[in-house]
Amino acid sequence: MTPNPIQTARLTLRSYSSEDIPELVRLASAREVAATTLRIPHPYTEQDAREFIAAYAAKTAPETRFAITRTSDSQLCGGIGFRTEDPHQHAELGYWLGVPYWGQGYATEAARAVIQYGFETLGLQRIYASLFTENAASARVLEKIGMRREGLMRAHIFKWGEFHDLECYGMLKTDPR
Ligand SMILES: CC(C)(COP(=O)(O)OP(=O)(O)OC[C@H]1O[C@@H](n2cnc3c(N)ncnc32)[C@H](O)[C@@H]1OP(=O)(O)O)[C@@H](O)C(=O)NCCC(=O)NCCS
């Protein structure tokens, strides 16, 4: 799905375009970004970026994805989006930021805005997120936006030669935000 842009205090969350490809490859190809995400290939190639953007332009991907850009200079900083499952009116939230943009509150600012978009514009009843136990920064982002820790799936993901526990966080439309 190609959404309308969302403005926050410092960020513009907008659809990707083919002009984002060089910066997307530069930022998403960092090992630190791939290490704690479930679906970013590593190494991340220009072909990966091209196919990712083409899928959303053609509306063949079921997910809603936003490029996270800094409004002041239009810099691409990362990505955020939902993977929805319509019958259940729920969606999985996912996000990443390029390493130079960590630690400035951007993920929290973007996640807060897309949560609101998910509940109010998409009409979702539940939004959840899954993260590796060791991803303390992401857990903190989810806590700051009001998500609750719901449980742990032990050794759920096999990545780069190791099994990882997966923490589950979630939020209902009726929960306080
Ligand atoms: C997780 C990620 C999105 C966080 O982005 P960010 O913009 O730096 O996040 P924010 O600045 O909004 O908030 C990070 C919070 O985590 C805290 N934090 C950062 N590193 C931490 C650590 N090692 N241990 C504990 N807390 C940590 C920060 O202090 C901040 O909390 P605070 O505001 O209470 O001080 C970013 O690190 C990233 O892209 N990582 C790689 C991809 C990824 O893991 N995506 C999420 C998959 S579930």
Short mmCIF file of N, CA, C and O in Angstrom, two decimals, residues 5-112:
data_model
loop_
_atom_site.label_atom_id
_atom_site.label_comp_id
_atom_site.label_asym_id
_atom_site.label_seq_id
_atom_site.Cartn_x
_atom_site.Cartn_y
_atom_site.Cartn_z
N PRO A 5 1.82 10.95 3.06
CA PRO A 5 2.88 11.27 4.04
C PRO A 5 2.32 11.61 5.42
O PRO A 5 1.21 12.12 5.53
N ILE A 6 3.11 11.32 6.43
CA ILE A 6 2.77 11.69 7.81
C ILE A 6 3.86 12.64 8.29
O ILE A 6 5.06 12.35 8.14
N GLN A 7 3.44 13.76 8.88
CA GLN A 7 4.41 14.72 9.46
C GLN A 7 4.46 14.55 10.96
O GLN A 7 3.42 14.43 11.61
N THR A 8 5.65 14.54 11.52
CA THR A 8 5.81 14.62 12.97
C THR A 8 6.62 15.88 13.25
O THR A 8 6.90 16.65 12.33
N ALA A 9 7.03 16.08 14.49
CA ALA A 9 7.75 17.32 14.81
C ALA A 9 8.99 17.49 13.93
O ALA A 9 9.26 18.57 13.42
N ARG A 10 9.77 16.40 13.75
CA ARG A 10 11.03 16.52 13.00
C ARG A 10 11.09 15.68 11.74
O ARG A 10 12.04 15.80 10.96
N LEU A 11 10.11 14.80 11.56
CA LEU A 11 10.22 13.80 10.50
C LEU A 11 9.07 13.88 9.51
O LEU A 11 7.96 14.29 9.87
N THR A 12 9.36 13.45 8.29
CA THR A 12 8.32 13.21 7.30
C THR A 12 8.38 11.73 6.95
O THR A 12 9.44 11.24 6.54
N LEU A 13 7.28 11.05 7.17
CA LEU A 13 7.19 9.63 6.82
C LEU A 13 6.45 9.56 5.50
O LEU A 13 5.30 10.00 5.40
N ARG A 14 7.12 9.07 4.48
CA ARG A 14 6.55 9.12 3.13
C ARG A 14 6.86 7.83 2.38
O ARG A 14 7.64 7.00 2.84
N SER A 15 6.22 7.67 1.22
CA SER A 15 6.51 6.51 0.38
C SER A 15 7.95 6.58 -0.12
O SER A 15 8.49 7.67 -0.31
N TYR A 16 8.51 5.42 -0.41
CA TYR A 16 9.84 5.38 -1.03
C TYR A 16 9.72 5.71 -2.52
O TYR A 16 8.68 5.48 -3.13
N SER A 17 10.80 6.24 -3.08
CA SER A 17 10.86 6.39 -4.53
C SER A 17 12.19 5.84 -5.00
O SER A 17 13.11 5.61 -4.19
N SER A 18 12.33 5.69 -6.31
CA SER A 18 13.58 5.10 -6.82
C SER A 18 14.77 6.02 -6.53
O SER A 18 15.92 5.56 -6.48
N GLU A 19 14.52 7.30 -6.27
CA GLU A 19 15.63 8.21 -5.91
C GLU A 19 16.25 7.86 -4.57
O GLU A 19 17.36 8.29 -4.24
N ASP A 20 15.52 7.08 -3.75
CA ASP A 20 16.05 6.69 -2.43
C ASP A 20 17.06 5.55 -2.51
O ASP A 20 17.72 5.25 -1.51
N ILE A 21 17.15 4.91 -3.67
CA ILE A 21 17.92 3.66 -3.75
C ILE A 21 19.36 3.80 -3.24
O ILE A 21 19.78 3.03 -2.36
N PRO A 22 20.15 4.78 -3.71
CA PRO A 22 21.55 4.83 -3.23
C PRO A 22 21.66 4.99 -1.71
O PRO A 22 22.47 4.29 -1.07
N GLU A 23 20.85 5.86 -1.12
CA GLU A 23 20.94 6.09 0.32
C GLU A 23 20.37 4.90 1.10
O GLU A 23 20.89 4.53 2.15
N LEU A 24 19.31 4.30 0.55
CA LEU A 24 18.74 3.11 1.18
C LEU A 24 19.79 2.00 1.25
O LEU A 24 19.96 1.36 2.30
N VAL A 25 20.50 1.79 0.17
CA VAL A 25 21.53 0.75 0.14
C VAL A 25 22.63 1.09 1.14
O VAL A 25 23.07 0.25 1.93
N ARG A 26 23.05 2.35 1.16
CA ARG A 26 24.13 2.77 2.07
C ARG A 26 23.75 2.51 3.53
O ARG A 26 24.51 1.96 4.30
N LEU A 27 22.52 2.89 3.91
CA LEU A 27 22.11 2.78 5.31
C LEU A 27 21.71 1.35 5.70
O LEU A 27 22.09 0.86 6.76
N ALA A 28 20.94 0.70 4.83
CA ALA A 28 20.40 -0.63 5.18
C ALA A 28 21.47 -1.71 5.08
O ALA A 28 21.26 -2.82 5.58
N SER A 29 22.58 -1.41 4.43
CA SER A 29 23.59 -2.46 4.28
C SER A 29 24.52 -2.57 5.49
O SER A 29 25.36 -3.46 5.55
N ALA A 30 24.34 -1.69 6.48
CA ALA A 30 25.18 -1.78 7.68
C ALA A 30 24.88 -3.08 8.43
O ALA A 30 23.71 -3.43 8.63
N ARG A 31 25.92 -3.75 8.85
CA ARG A 31 25.73 -5.00 9.59
C ARG A 31 24.90 -4.78 10.86
O ARG A 31 24.08 -5.61 11.23
N GLU A 32 25.11 -3.64 11.52
CA GLU A 32 24.40 -3.34 12.77
C GLU A 32 22.88 -3.28 12.56
O GLU A 32 22.10 -3.56 13.47
N VAL A 33 22.48 -2.84 11.37
CA VAL A 33 21.03 -2.74 11.08
C VAL A 33 20.46 -4.13 10.81
O VAL A 33 19.41 -4.50 11.33
N ALA A 34 21.18 -4.91 10.01
CA ALA A 34 20.68 -6.25 9.67
C ALA A 34 20.69 -7.17 10.90
O ALA A 34 19.83 -8.05 11.02
N ALA A 35 21.63 -6.95 11.80
CA ALA A 35 21.86 -7.90 12.90
C ALA A 35 20.62 -8.11 13.77
O ALA A 35 20.40 -9.21 14.27
N THR A 36 19.81 -7.08 13.97
CA THR A 36 18.67 -7.20 14.89
C THR A 36 17.32 -7.09 14.17
O THR A 36 16.30 -6.88 14.81
N THR A 37 17.34 -7.21 12.84
CA THR A 37 16.07 -7.19 12.10
C THR A 37 15.82 -8.57 11.52
O THR A 37 16.74 -9.37 11.34
N LEU A 38 14.55 -8.83 11.22
CA LEU A 38 14.17 -10.16 10.76
C LEU A 38 14.18 -10.26 9.24
O LEU A 38 14.33 -11.35 8.70
N ARG A 39 13.98 -9.16 8.53
CA ARG A 39 13.74 -9.28 7.09
C ARG A 39 14.66 -8.44 6.22
O ARG A 39 14.44 -8.35 5.03
N ILE A 40 15.66 -7.78 6.80
CA ILE A 40 16.59 -7.01 5.96
C ILE A 40 17.73 -7.94 5.55
O ILE A 40 18.47 -8.45 6.41
N PRO A 41 17.87 -8.21 4.23
CA PRO A 41 18.95 -9.10 3.80
C PRO A 41 20.32 -8.49 4.11
O PRO A 41 20.45 -7.27 4.17
N HIS A 42 21.29 -9.34 4.30
CA HIS A 42 22.66 -8.86 4.48
C HIS A 42 23.61 -9.79 3.75
O HIS A 42 23.57 -10.98 4.01
N PRO A 43 24.46 -9.32 2.85
CA PRO A 43 24.58 -7.92 2.43
C PRO A 43 23.32 -7.44 1.72
O PRO A 43 22.59 -8.24 1.14
N TYR A 44 23.08 -6.12 1.78
CA TYR A 44 21.90 -5.49 1.16
C TYR A 44 22.37 -4.81 -0.12
O TYR A 44 23.19 -3.90 -0.07
N THR A 45 21.85 -5.27 -1.24
CA THR A 45 22.36 -4.81 -2.54
C THR A 45 21.41 -3.81 -3.19
O THR A 45 20.25 -3.66 -2.77
N GLU A 46 21.90 -3.17 -4.25
CA GLU A 46 21.06 -2.26 -5.02
C GLU A 46 19.84 -3.01 -5.58
O GLU A 46 18.74 -2.48 -5.62
N GLN A 47 20.04 -4.26 -5.95
CA GLN A 47 18.94 -5.08 -6.46
C GLN A 47 17.87 -5.29 -5.38
O GLN A 47 16.66 -5.22 -5.65
N ASP A 48 18.30 -5.52 -4.13
CA ASP A 48 17.34 -5.66 -3.02
C ASP A 48 16.51 -4.39 -2.88
O ASP A 48 15.29 -4.44 -2.72
N ALA A 49 17.18 -3.24 -2.93
CA ALA A 49 16.47 -1.95 -2.78
C ALA A 49 15.51 -1.74 -3.94
O ALA A 49 14.36 -1.31 -3.76
N ARG A 50 15.97 -2.05 -5.15
CA ARG A 50 15.14 -1.86 -6.35
C ARG A 50 13.87 -2.72 -6.26
O ARG A 50 12.76 -2.25 -6.50
N GLU A 51 14.04 -3.98 -5.87
CA GLU A 51 12.88 -4.89 -5.79
C GLU A 51 11.93 -4.46 -4.68
O GLU A 51 10.71 -4.52 -4.83
N PHE A 52 12.50 -4.04 -3.55
CA PHE A 52 11.69 -3.58 -2.41
C PHE A 52 10.82 -2.39 -2.83
O PHE A 52 9.60 -2.38 -2.63
N ILE A 53 11.42 -1.40 -3.48
CA ILE A 53 10.68 -0.20 -3.88
C ILE A 53 9.68 -0.52 -4.99
O ILE A 53 8.54 -0.06 -4.96
N ALA A 54 10.06 -1.37 -5.92
CA ALA A 54 9.15 -1.72 -7.03
C ALA A 54 7.91 -2.43 -6.51
O ALA A 54 6.80 -2.19 -6.99
N ALA A 55 8.06 -3.27 -5.50
CA ALA A 55 6.92 -4.02 -4.96
C ALA A 55 5.87 -3.06 -4.38
O ALA A 55 4.67 -3.26 -4.55
N TYR A 56 6.36 -2.00 -3.74
CA TYR A 56 5.39 -1.05 -3.15
C TYR A 56 4.80 -0.14 -4.22
O TYR A 56 3.60 0.19 -4.16
N ALA A 57 5.61 0.24 -5.21
CA ALA A 57 5.11 1.08 -6.29
C ALA A 57 4.02 0.33 -7.07
O ALA A 57 3.00 0.90 -7.46
N ALA A 58 4.20 -0.97 -7.24
CA ALA A 58 3.24 -1.77 -8.00
C ALA A 58 2.07 -2.23 -7.12
O ALA A 58 1.16 -2.91 -7.58
N LYS A 59 2.14 -1.89 -5.83
CA LYS A 59 1.12 -2.29 -4.85
C LYS A 59 0.97 -3.81 -4.78
O LYS A 59 -0.11 -4.32 -4.52
N THR A 60 2.04 -4.54 -5.06
CA THR A 60 1.96 -5.99 -4.95
C THR A 60 2.31 -6.46 -3.54
O THR A 60 2.02 -7.59 -3.18
N ALA A 61 2.94 -5.60 -2.75
CA ALA A 61 3.28 -5.98 -1.38
C ALA A 61 2.09 -5.64 -0.47
O ALA A 61 1.52 -4.56 -0.59
N PRO A 62 1.70 -6.56 0.44
CA PRO A 62 0.54 -6.32 1.28
C PRO A 62 0.82 -5.34 2.42
O PRO A 62 -0.09 -4.87 3.07
N GLU A 63 2.09 -5.03 2.64
CA GLU A 63 2.44 -4.20 3.78
C GLU A 63 2.34 -2.71 3.46
O GLU A 63 2.34 -2.32 2.30
N THR A 64 2.30 -1.90 4.52
CA THR A 64 2.40 -0.45 4.39
C THR A 64 3.80 -0.07 4.85
O THR A 64 4.21 -0.43 5.95
N ARG A 65 4.52 0.63 4.00
CA ARG A 65 5.90 0.99 4.36
C ARG A 65 6.11 2.48 4.18
O ARG A 65 5.67 3.06 3.18
N PHE A 66 6.80 3.10 5.13
CA PHE A 66 7.17 4.51 5.04
C PHE A 66 8.69 4.63 5.08
O PHE A 66 9.34 3.97 5.91
N ALA A 67 9.23 5.52 4.24
CA ALA A 67 10.61 5.97 4.43
C ALA A 67 10.58 7.00 5.55
O ALA A 67 9.70 7.87 5.57
N ILE A 68 11.52 6.90 6.50
CA ILE A 68 11.64 7.91 7.55
C ILE A 68 12.63 8.96 7.05
O ILE A 68 13.80 8.64 6.81
N THR A 69 12.16 10.19 6.86
CA THR A 69 13.07 11.24 6.40
C THR A 69 13.05 12.40 7.40
O THR A 69 12.04 12.64 8.06
N ARG A 70 14.20 13.09 7.48
CA ARG A 70 14.30 14.26 8.36
C ARG A 70 13.78 15.46 7.57
O ARG A 70 14.27 15.75 6.48
N THR A 71 12.78 16.13 8.13
CA THR A 71 12.09 17.18 7.37
C THR A 71 13.04 18.34 7.05
O THR A 71 12.98 18.89 5.94
N SER A 72 13.95 18.67 7.98
CA SER A 72 14.78 19.87 7.80
C SER A 72 15.64 19.81 6.54
O SER A 72 15.87 20.83 5.89
N ASP A 73 16.12 18.61 6.17
CA ASP A 73 16.99 18.52 5.00
C ASP A 73 16.62 17.37 4.06
O ASP A 73 17.38 17.02 3.17
N SER A 74 15.45 16.76 4.29
CA SER A 74 14.94 15.65 3.45
C SER A 74 15.84 14.42 3.47
O SER A 74 15.73 13.55 2.60
N GLN A 75 16.73 14.33 4.46
CA GLN A 75 17.64 13.18 4.55
C GLN A 75 16.85 11.89 4.86
O GLN A 75 16.06 11.86 5.80
N LEU A 76 17.08 10.85 4.07
CA LEU A 76 16.53 9.53 4.40
C LEU A 76 17.27 9.00 5.63
O LEU A 76 18.51 8.97 5.64
N CYS A 77 16.49 8.62 6.65
CA CYS A 77 17.13 8.14 7.90
C CYS A 77 16.84 6.67 8.16
O CYS A 77 17.59 6.02 8.89
N GLY A 78 15.74 6.13 7.62
CA GLY A 78 15.40 4.74 7.91
C GLY A 78 14.05 4.38 7.34
O GLY A 78 13.55 5.05 6.41
N GLY A 79 13.46 3.34 7.91
CA GLY A 79 12.16 2.88 7.41
C GLY A 79 11.29 2.36 8.54
O GLY A 79 11.79 1.94 9.59
N ILE A 80 9.97 2.38 8.29
CA ILE A 80 9.02 1.90 9.30
C ILE A 80 7.78 1.43 8.57
O ILE A 80 7.46 1.95 7.49
N GLY A 81 7.08 0.45 9.12
CA GLY A 81 5.86 0.02 8.45
C GLY A 81 5.14 -1.09 9.16
O GLY A 81 5.53 -1.53 10.25
N PHE A 82 4.06 -1.52 8.52
CA PHE A 82 3.19 -2.56 9.05
C PHE A 82 3.07 -3.72 8.08
O PHE A 82 3.00 -3.51 6.88
N ARG A 83 2.96 -4.88 8.63
CA ARG A 83 2.55 -6.06 7.87
C ARG A 83 1.17 -6.43 8.42
O ARG A 83 1.05 -6.89 9.56
N THR A 84 0.12 -6.20 7.67
CA THR A 84 -1.25 -6.37 8.21
C THR A 84 -1.81 -7.75 7.87
O THR A 84 -1.47 -8.33 6.85
N GLU A 85 -2.67 -8.22 8.76
CA GLU A 85 -3.44 -9.45 8.49
C GLU A 85 -4.90 -9.08 8.66
O GLU A 85 -5.42 -8.99 9.77
N ASP A 86 -5.55 -8.82 7.51
CA ASP A 86 -6.88 -8.24 7.51
C ASP A 86 -7.94 -8.97 8.35
O ASP A 86 -8.68 -8.33 9.08
N PRO A 87 -8.04 -10.30 8.24
CA PRO A 87 -9.15 -10.94 8.97
C PRO A 87 -9.08 -10.66 10.47
O PRO A 87 -10.10 -10.62 11.15
N HIS A 88 -7.87 -10.45 10.96
CA HIS A 88 -7.70 -10.27 12.41
C HIS A 88 -7.62 -8.80 12.81
O HIS A 88 -7.55 -8.49 13.99
N GLN A 89 -7.60 -7.91 11.82
CA GLN A 89 -7.47 -6.47 12.08
C GLN A 89 -6.25 -6.17 12.95
O GLN A 89 -6.31 -5.32 13.83
N HIS A 90 -5.19 -6.92 12.70
CA HIS A 90 -3.96 -6.64 13.43
C HIS A 90 -2.79 -6.48 12.46
O HIS A 90 -2.92 -6.79 11.27
N ALA A 91 -1.70 -5.90 12.98
CA ALA A 91 -0.53 -5.69 12.13
C ALA A 91 0.73 -5.78 12.97
O ALA A 91 0.73 -5.45 14.16
N GLU A 92 1.80 -6.23 12.31
CA GLU A 92 3.11 -6.25 12.96
C GLU A 92 3.85 -4.98 12.57
O GLU A 92 3.93 -4.64 11.39
N LEU A 93 4.36 -4.28 13.56
CA LEU A 93 5.13 -3.06 13.34
C LEU A 93 6.62 -3.42 13.21
O LEU A 93 7.12 -4.22 13.99
N GLY A 94 7.27 -2.81 12.24
CA GLY A 94 8.72 -3.00 12.10
C GLY A 94 9.38 -1.67 11.76
O GLY A 94 8.74 -0.82 11.14
N TYR A 95 10.63 -1.50 12.17
CA TYR A 95 11.33 -0.23 11.88
C TYR A 95 12.82 -0.42 11.99
O TYR A 95 13.30 -1.36 12.62
N TRP A 96 13.55 0.48 11.34
CA TRP A 96 15.01 0.52 11.47
C TRP A 96 15.47 1.93 11.16
O TRP A 96 14.79 2.68 10.45
N LEU A 97 16.62 2.28 11.68
CA LEU A 97 17.25 3.57 11.36
C LEU A 97 18.69 3.32 10.96
O LEU A 97 19.35 2.42 11.50
N GLY A 98 19.19 4.12 10.04
CA GLY A 98 20.61 4.08 9.71
C GLY A 98 21.42 4.44 10.94
O GLY A 98 20.99 5.29 11.75
N VAL A 99 22.58 3.80 11.09
CA VAL A 99 23.39 3.98 12.31
C VAL A 99 23.65 5.45 12.65
O VAL A 99 23.58 5.83 13.83
N PRO A 100 23.94 6.36 11.66
CA PRO A 100 24.22 7.75 12.04
C PRO A 100 23.02 8.44 12.70
O PRO A 100 23.19 9.50 13.29
N TYR A 101 21.84 7.84 12.62
CA TYR A 101 20.64 8.50 13.14
C TYR A 101 20.11 7.85 14.42
O TYR A 101 19.04 8.20 14.89
N TRP A 102 20.86 6.91 14.98
CA TRP A 102 20.45 6.29 16.24
C TRP A 102 20.59 7.31 17.38
O TRP A 102 21.40 8.24 17.33
N GLY A 103 19.79 7.08 18.43
CA GLY A 103 19.96 7.80 19.69
C GLY A 103 19.47 9.24 19.67
O GLY A 103 19.84 10.03 20.53
N GLN A 104 18.61 9.57 18.72
CA GLN A 104 18.08 10.95 18.66
C GLN A 104 16.57 10.97 18.82
O GLN A 104 15.92 11.98 18.53
N GLY A 105 16.01 9.83 19.22
CA GLY A 105 14.56 9.78 19.44
C GLY A 105 13.74 9.63 18.16
O GLY A 105 12.52 9.69 18.20
N TYR A 106 14.42 9.40 17.03
CA TYR A 106 13.68 9.33 15.77
C TYR A 106 12.77 8.10 15.70
O TYR A 106 11.64 8.19 15.19
N ALA A 107 13.25 6.95 16.17
CA ALA A 107 12.43 5.73 16.07
C ALA A 107 11.16 5.90 16.91
O ALA A 107 10.06 5.52 16.48
N THR A 108 11.32 6.48 18.09
CA THR A 108 10.17 6.68 18.96
C THR A 108 9.16 7.64 18.31
O THR A 108 7.95 7.39 18.31
N GLU A 109 9.69 8.72 17.75
CA GLU A 109 8.82 9.73 17.11
C GLU A 109 8.07 9.11 15.92
O GLU A 109 6.86 9.32 15.76
N ALA A 110 8.78 8.33 15.12
CA ALA A 110 8.15 7.71 13.94
C ALA A 110 7.15 6.63 14.38
O ALA A 110 6.03 6.55 13.83
N ALA A 111 7.53 5.83 15.36
CA ALA A 111 6.65 4.73 15.78
C ALA A 111 5.36 5.26 16.40
O ALA A 111 4.28 4.72 16.13
N ARG A 112 5.46 6.32 17.17
CA ARG A 112 4.27 6.92 17.76
C ARG A 112 3.28 7.35 16.66
O ARG A 112 2.08 7.13 16.75
#
